[in-house]
PDB file of C-alpha atoms in Angstrom:
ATOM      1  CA  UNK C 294     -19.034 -19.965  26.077  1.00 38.00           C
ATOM      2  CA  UNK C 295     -22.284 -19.276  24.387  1.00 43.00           C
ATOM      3  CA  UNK C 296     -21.505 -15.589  24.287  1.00 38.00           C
ATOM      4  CA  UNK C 297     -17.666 -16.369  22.754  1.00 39.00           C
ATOM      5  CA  UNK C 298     -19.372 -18.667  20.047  1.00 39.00           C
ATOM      6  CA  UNK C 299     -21.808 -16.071  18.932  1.00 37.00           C
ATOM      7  CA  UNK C 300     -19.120 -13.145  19.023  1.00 38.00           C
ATOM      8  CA  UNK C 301     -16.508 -15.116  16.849  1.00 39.00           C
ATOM      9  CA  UNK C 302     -19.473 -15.819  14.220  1.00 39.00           C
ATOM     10  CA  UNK C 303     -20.568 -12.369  13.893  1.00 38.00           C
ATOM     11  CA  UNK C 304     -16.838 -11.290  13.916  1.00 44.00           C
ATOM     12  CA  UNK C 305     -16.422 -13.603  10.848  1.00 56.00           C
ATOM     13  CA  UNK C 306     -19.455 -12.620   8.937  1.00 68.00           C
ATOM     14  CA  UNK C 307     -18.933  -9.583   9.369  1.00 78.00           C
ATOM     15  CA  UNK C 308     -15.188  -9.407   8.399  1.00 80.00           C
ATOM     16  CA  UNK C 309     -15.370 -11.258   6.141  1.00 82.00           C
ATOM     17  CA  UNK C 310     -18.144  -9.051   4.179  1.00 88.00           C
ATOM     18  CA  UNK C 311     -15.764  -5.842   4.578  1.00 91.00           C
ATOM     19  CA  UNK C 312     -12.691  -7.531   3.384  1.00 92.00           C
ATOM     20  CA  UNK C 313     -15.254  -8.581  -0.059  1.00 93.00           C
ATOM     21  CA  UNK C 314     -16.012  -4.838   0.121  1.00 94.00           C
ATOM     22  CA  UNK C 315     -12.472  -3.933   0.128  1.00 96.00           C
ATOM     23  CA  UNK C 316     -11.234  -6.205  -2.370  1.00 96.00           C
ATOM     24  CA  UNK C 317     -13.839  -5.069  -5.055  1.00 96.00           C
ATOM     25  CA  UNK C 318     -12.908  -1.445  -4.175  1.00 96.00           C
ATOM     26  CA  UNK C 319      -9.246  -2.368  -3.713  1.00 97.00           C
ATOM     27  CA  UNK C 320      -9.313  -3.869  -7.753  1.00 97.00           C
ATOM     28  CA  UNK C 321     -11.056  -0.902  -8.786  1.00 97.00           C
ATOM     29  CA  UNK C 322      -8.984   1.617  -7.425  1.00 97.00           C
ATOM     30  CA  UNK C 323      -5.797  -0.080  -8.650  1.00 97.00           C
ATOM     31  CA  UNK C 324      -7.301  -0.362 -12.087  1.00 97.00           C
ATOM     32  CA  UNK C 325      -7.505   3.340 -12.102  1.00 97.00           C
ATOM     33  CA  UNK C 326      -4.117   4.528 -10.462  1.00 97.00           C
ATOM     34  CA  UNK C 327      -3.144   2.021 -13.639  1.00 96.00           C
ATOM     35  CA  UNK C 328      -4.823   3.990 -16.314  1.00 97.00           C
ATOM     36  CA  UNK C 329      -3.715   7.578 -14.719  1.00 97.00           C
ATOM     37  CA  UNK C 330       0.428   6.376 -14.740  1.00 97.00           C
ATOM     38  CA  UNK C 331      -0.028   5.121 -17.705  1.00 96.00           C
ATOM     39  CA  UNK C 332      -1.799   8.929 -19.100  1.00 97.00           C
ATOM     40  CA  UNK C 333       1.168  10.395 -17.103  1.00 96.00           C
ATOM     41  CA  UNK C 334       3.956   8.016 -19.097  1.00 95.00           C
ATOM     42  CA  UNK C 335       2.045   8.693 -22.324  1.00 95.00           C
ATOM     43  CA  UNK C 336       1.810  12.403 -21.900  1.00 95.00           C
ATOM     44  CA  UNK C 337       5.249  12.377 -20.338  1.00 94.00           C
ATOM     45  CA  UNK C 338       4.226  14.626 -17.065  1.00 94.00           C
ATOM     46  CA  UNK C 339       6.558  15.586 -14.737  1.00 94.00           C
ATOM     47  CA  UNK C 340       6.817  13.843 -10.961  1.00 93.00           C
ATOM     48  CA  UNK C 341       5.735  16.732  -8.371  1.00 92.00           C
ATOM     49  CA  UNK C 342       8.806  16.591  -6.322  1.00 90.00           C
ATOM     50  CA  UNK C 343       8.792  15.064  -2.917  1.00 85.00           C
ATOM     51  CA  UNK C 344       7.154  17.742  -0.914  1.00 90.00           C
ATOM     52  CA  UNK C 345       3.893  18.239  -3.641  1.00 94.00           C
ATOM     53  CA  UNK C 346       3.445  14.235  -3.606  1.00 93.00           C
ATOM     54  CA  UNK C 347       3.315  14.751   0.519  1.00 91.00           C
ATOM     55  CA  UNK C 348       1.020  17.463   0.717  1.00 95.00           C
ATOM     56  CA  UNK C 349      -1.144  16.426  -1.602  1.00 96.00           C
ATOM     57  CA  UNK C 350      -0.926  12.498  -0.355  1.00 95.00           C
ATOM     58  CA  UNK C 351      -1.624  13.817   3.279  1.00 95.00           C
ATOM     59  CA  UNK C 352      -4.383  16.065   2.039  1.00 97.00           C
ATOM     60  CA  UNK C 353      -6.318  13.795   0.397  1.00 97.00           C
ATOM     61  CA  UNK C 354      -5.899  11.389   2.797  1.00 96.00           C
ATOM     62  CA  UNK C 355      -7.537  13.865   5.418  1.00 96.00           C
ATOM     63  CA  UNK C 356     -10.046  14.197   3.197  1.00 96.00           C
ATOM     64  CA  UNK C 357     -10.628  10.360   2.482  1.00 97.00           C
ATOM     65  CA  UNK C 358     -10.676  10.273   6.655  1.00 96.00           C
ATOM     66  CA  UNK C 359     -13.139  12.969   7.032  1.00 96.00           C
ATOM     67  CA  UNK C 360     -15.511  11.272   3.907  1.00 96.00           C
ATOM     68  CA  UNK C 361     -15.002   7.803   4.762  1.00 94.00           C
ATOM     69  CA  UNK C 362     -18.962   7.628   6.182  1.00 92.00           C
ATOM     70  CA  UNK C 363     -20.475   9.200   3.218  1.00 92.00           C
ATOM     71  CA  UNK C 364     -20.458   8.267  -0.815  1.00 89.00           C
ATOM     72  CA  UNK C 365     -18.048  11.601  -1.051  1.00 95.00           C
ATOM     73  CA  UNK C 366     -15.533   9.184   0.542  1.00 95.00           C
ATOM     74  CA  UNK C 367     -15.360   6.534  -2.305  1.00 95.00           C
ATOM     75  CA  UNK C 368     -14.966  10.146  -4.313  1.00 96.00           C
ATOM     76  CA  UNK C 369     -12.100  10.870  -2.005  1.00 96.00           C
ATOM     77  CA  UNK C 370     -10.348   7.136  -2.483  1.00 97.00           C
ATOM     78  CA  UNK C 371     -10.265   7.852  -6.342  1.00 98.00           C
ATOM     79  CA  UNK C 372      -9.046  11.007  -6.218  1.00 97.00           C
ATOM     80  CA  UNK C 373      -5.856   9.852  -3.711  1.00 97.00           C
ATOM     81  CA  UNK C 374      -5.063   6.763  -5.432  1.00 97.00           C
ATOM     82  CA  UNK C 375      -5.523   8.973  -9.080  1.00 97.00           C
ATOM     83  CA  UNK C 376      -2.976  11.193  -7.621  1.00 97.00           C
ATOM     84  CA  UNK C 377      -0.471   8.278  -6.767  1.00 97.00           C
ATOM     85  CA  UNK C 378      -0.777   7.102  -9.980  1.00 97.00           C
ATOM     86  CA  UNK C 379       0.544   9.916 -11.577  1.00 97.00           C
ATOM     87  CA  UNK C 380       2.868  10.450  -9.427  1.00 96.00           C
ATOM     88  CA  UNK C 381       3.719   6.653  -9.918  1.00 96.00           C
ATOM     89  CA  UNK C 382       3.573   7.241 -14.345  1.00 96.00           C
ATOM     90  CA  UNK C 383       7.299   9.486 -14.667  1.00 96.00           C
ATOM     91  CA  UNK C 384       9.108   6.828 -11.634  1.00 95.00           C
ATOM     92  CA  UNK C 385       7.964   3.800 -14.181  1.00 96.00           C
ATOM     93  CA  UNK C 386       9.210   6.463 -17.427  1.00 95.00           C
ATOM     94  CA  UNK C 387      12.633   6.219 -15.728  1.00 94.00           C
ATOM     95  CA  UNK C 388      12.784   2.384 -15.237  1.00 94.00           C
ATOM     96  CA  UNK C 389      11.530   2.389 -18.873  1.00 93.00           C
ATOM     97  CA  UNK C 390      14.347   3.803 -20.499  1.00 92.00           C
ATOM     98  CA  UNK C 391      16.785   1.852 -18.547  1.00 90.00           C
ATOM     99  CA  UNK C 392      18.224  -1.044 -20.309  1.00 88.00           C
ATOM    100  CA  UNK C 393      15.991  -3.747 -19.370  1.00 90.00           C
ATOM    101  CA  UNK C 394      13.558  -1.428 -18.138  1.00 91.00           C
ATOM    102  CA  UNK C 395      10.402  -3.152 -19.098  1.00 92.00           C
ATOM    103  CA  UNK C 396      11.441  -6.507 -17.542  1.00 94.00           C
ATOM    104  CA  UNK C 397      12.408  -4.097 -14.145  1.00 94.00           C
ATOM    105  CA  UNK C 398       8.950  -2.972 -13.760  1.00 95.00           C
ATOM    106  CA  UNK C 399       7.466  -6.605 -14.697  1.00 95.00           C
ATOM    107  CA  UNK C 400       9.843  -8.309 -12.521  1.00 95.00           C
ATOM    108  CA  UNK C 401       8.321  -5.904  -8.990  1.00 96.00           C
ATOM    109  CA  UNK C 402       5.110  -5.947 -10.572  1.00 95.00           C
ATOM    110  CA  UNK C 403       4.620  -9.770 -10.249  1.00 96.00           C
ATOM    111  CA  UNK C 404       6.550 -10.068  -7.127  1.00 97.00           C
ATOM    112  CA  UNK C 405       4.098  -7.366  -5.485  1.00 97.00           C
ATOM    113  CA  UNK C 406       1.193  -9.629  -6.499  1.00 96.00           C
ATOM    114  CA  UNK C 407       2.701 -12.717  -5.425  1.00 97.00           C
ATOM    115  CA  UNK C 408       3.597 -11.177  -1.917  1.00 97.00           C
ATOM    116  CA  UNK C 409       0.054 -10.093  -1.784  1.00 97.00           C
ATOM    117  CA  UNK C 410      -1.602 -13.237  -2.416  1.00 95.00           C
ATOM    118  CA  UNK C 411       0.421 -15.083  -0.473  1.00 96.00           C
ATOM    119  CA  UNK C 412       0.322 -12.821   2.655  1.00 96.00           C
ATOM    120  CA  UNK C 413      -3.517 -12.312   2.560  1.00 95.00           C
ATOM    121  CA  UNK C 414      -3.785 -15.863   1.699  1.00 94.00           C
ATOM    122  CA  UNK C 415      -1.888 -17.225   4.575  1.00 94.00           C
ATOM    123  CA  UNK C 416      -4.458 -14.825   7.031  1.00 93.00           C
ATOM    124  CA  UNK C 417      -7.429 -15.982   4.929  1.00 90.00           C
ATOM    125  CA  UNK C 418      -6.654 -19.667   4.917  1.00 89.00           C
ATOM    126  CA  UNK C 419      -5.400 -19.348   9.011  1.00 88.00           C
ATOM    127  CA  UNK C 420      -7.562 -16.924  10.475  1.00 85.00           C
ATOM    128  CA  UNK C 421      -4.453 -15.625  12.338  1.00 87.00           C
ATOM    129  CA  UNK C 422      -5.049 -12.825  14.682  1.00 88.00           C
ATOM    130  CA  UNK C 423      -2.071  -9.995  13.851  1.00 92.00           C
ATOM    131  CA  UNK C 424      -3.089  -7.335  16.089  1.00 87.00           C
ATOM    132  CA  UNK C 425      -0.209  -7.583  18.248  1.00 90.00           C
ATOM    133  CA  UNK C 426       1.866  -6.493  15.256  1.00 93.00           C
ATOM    134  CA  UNK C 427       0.526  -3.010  15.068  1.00 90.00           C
ATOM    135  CA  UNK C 428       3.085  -0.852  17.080  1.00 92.00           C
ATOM    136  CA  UNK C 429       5.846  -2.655  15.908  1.00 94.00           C
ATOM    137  CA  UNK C 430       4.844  -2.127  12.069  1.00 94.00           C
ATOM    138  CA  UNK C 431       4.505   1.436  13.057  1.00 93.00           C
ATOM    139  CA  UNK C 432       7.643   2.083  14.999  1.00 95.00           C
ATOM    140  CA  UNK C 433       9.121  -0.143  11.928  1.00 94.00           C
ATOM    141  CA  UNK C 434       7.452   2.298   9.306  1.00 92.00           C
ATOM    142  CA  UNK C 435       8.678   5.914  11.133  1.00 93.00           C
ATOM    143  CA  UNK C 436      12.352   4.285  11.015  1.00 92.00           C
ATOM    144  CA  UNK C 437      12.285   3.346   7.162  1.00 91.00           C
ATOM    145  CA  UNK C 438      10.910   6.750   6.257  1.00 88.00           C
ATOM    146  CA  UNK C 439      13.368   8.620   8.179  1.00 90.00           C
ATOM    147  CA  UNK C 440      16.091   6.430   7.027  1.00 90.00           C
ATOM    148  CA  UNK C 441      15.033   6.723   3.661  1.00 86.00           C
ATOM    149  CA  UNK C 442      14.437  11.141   3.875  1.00 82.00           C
ATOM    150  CA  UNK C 443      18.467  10.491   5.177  1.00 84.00           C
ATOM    151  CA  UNK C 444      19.659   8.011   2.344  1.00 79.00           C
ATOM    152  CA  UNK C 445      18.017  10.925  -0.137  1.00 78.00           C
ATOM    153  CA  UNK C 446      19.577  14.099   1.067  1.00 81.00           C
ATOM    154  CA  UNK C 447      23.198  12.522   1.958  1.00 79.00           C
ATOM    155  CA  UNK C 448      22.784  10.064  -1.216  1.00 77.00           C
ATOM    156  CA  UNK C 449      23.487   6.862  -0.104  1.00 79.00           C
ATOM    157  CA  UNK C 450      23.214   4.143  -2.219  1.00 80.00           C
ATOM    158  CA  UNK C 451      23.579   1.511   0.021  1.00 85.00           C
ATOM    159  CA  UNK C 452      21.711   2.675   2.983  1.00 86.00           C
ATOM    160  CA  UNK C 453      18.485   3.776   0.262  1.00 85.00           C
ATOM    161  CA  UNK C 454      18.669   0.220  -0.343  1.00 90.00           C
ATOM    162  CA  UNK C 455      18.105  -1.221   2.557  1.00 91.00           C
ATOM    163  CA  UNK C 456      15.894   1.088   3.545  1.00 92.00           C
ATOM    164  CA  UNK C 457      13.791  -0.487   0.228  1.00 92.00           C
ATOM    165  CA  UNK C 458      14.661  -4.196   1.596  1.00 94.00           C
ATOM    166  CA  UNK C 459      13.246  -2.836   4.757  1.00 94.00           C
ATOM    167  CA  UNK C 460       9.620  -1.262   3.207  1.00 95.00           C
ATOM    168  CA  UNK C 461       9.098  -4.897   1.374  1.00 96.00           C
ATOM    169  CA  UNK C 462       9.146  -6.465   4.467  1.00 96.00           C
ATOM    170  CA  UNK C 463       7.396  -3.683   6.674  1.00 96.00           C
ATOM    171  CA  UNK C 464       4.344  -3.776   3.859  1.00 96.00           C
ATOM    172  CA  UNK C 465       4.063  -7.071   3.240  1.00 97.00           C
ATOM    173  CA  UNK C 466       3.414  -7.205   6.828  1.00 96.00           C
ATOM    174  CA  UNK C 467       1.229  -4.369   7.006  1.00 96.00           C
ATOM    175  CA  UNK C 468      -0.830  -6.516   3.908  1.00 97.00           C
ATOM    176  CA  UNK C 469      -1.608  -9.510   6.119  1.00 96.00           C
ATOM    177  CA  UNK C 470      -1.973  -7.210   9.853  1.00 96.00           C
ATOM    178  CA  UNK C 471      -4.423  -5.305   7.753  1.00 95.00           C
ATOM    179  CA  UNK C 472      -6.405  -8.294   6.195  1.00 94.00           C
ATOM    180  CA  UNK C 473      -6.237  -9.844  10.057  1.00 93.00           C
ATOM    181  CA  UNK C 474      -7.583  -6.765  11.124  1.00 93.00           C
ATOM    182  CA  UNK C 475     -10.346  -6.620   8.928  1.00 92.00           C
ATOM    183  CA  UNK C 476     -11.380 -10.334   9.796  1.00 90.00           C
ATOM    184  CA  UNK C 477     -11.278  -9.778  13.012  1.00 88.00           C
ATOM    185  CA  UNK C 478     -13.596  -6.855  12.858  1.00 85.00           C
ATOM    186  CA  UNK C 479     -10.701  -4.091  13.861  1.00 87.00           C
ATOM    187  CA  UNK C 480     -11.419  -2.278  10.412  1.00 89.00           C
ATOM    188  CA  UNK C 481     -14.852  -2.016   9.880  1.00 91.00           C
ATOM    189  CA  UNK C 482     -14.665   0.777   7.426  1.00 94.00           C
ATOM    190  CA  UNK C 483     -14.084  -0.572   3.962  1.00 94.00           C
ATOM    191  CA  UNK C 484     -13.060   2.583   2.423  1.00 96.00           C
ATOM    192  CA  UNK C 485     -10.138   3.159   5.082  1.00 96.00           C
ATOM    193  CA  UNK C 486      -9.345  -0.343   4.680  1.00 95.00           C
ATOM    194  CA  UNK C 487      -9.342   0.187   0.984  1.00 97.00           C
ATOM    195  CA  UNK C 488      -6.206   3.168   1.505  1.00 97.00           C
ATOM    196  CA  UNK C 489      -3.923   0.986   4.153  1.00 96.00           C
ATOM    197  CA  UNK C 490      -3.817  -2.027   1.415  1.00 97.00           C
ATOM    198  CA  UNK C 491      -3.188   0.856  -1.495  1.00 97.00           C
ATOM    199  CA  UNK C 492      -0.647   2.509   0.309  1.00 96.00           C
ATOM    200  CA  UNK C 493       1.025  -0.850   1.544  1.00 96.00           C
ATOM    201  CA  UNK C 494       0.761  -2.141  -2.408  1.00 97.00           C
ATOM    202  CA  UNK C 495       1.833   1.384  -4.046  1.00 97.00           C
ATOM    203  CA  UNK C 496       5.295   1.436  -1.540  1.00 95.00           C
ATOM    204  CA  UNK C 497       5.939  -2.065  -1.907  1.00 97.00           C
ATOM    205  CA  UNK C 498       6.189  -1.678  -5.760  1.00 97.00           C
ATOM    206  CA  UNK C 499       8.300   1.150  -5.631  1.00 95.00           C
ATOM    207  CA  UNK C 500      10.512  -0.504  -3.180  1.00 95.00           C
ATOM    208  CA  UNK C 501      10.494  -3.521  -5.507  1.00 96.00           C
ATOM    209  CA  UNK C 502      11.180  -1.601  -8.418  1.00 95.00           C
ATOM    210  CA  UNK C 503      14.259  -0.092  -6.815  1.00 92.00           C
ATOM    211  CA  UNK C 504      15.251  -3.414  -5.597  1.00 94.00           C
ATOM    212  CA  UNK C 505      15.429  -4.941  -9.313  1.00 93.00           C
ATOM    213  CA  UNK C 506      16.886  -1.715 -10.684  1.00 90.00           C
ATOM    214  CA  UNK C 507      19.650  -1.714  -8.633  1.00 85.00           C
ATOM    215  CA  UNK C 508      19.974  -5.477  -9.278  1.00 81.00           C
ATOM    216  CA  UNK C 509      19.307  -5.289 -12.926  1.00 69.00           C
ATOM    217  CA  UNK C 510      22.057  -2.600 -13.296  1.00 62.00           C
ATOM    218  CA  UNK C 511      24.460  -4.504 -11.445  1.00 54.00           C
ATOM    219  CA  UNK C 512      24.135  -7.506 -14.626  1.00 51.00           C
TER     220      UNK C 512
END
């Protein structure tokens, strides 16, 4: 018992400084991807096309992997989350110059927050251990993006979607798994903790956005 009390204290300490870590890097990094769409909208780049924004998303997330121990890997975060916010700049040009556009992008913007705060809040506030939902986020993830490469190339409204209904819920699950995990010392790498709540934030916006632009256009 001893033992147990002592391992669940350090667990929390510790945690609990790596998810501060995070956050601080987390705000800073989203701060940035900010500034670079908004360069991108104001410059009016194009997006790289779907197989660019994967090679360069998976290469610089190798590179964040192989950095993550070093300073080069806080380097390597700006440079990946820089990149997804330019690709991110011409998707929000588009929304823009839809009718209604502006209150589109506000509209997933504040519902991405929300979902965020309330998911990392209900961890924080519970202490809830979510490692059990791992595989099944996975497995979950692998279906959506395959559903959603099919929903592209056979355009499918209605399946592309669903396949967006599915990637809200699939992140904001991934938001509070990966806030469990860090509390319960299964991340202890605040710079690779840093990507998985990026990534999770960056896909539920765009799945948001497509929600409400569907919705929006259906007024």
């Amino acid at each position: 018992m001893p033992y147990e009390s002592a391992r669940t204290s350090a667990v929390s300490v510790d945690g609990r400084k790596v998810l501060r870590n995070t956050y601080m890097l987390l705000s800073m990094t989203l701060l940035f991807s900010a500034a670079v769409a908004g360069v991108s909208m104001a410059l009016g780049l194009p997006h790289p096309g779907l197989i660019l924004t994967l090679v360069g998303y998976f290469g610089l997330l190798f590179a964040v992997h192989k950095t993550k121990d070093s300073a080069m890997g806080i380097l390597s975060v700006f440079a990946l989350t820089g990149f997804m916010g330019y690709t991110l700049g011409p998707i929000l040009s588009m929304y823009a110059s839809l009718p209604g556009g502006s209150s589109i992008i506000m509209s997933a913007l504040g519902t991405t927050g929300l979902i965020f705060f309330g998911m990392s809040g209900w961890v924080l506030s519970t202490g809830k251990d979510l490692s059990g939902w791992g595989k099944t986020l996975m497995v979950g993830v692998i279906m959506a993006f395959v559903l959603s490469l099919g929903a592209m190339f056979f355009d499918i409204p209605a399946l592309g979607l669903a396949v967006s209904a599915m990637f809200v819920i699939l992140m904001s699950g991934l938001i509070a798994y990966e806030t469990s995990n860090i509390l319960h010392g299964g991340e202890t790498n605040y710079i690779m903790a840093t990507v998985s709540l990026y990534v999770s934030l960056y896909n539920l916006f765009l799945s948001l956005l497509q929600i409400f632009g569907v919705l929006g256009s259906d007024e």
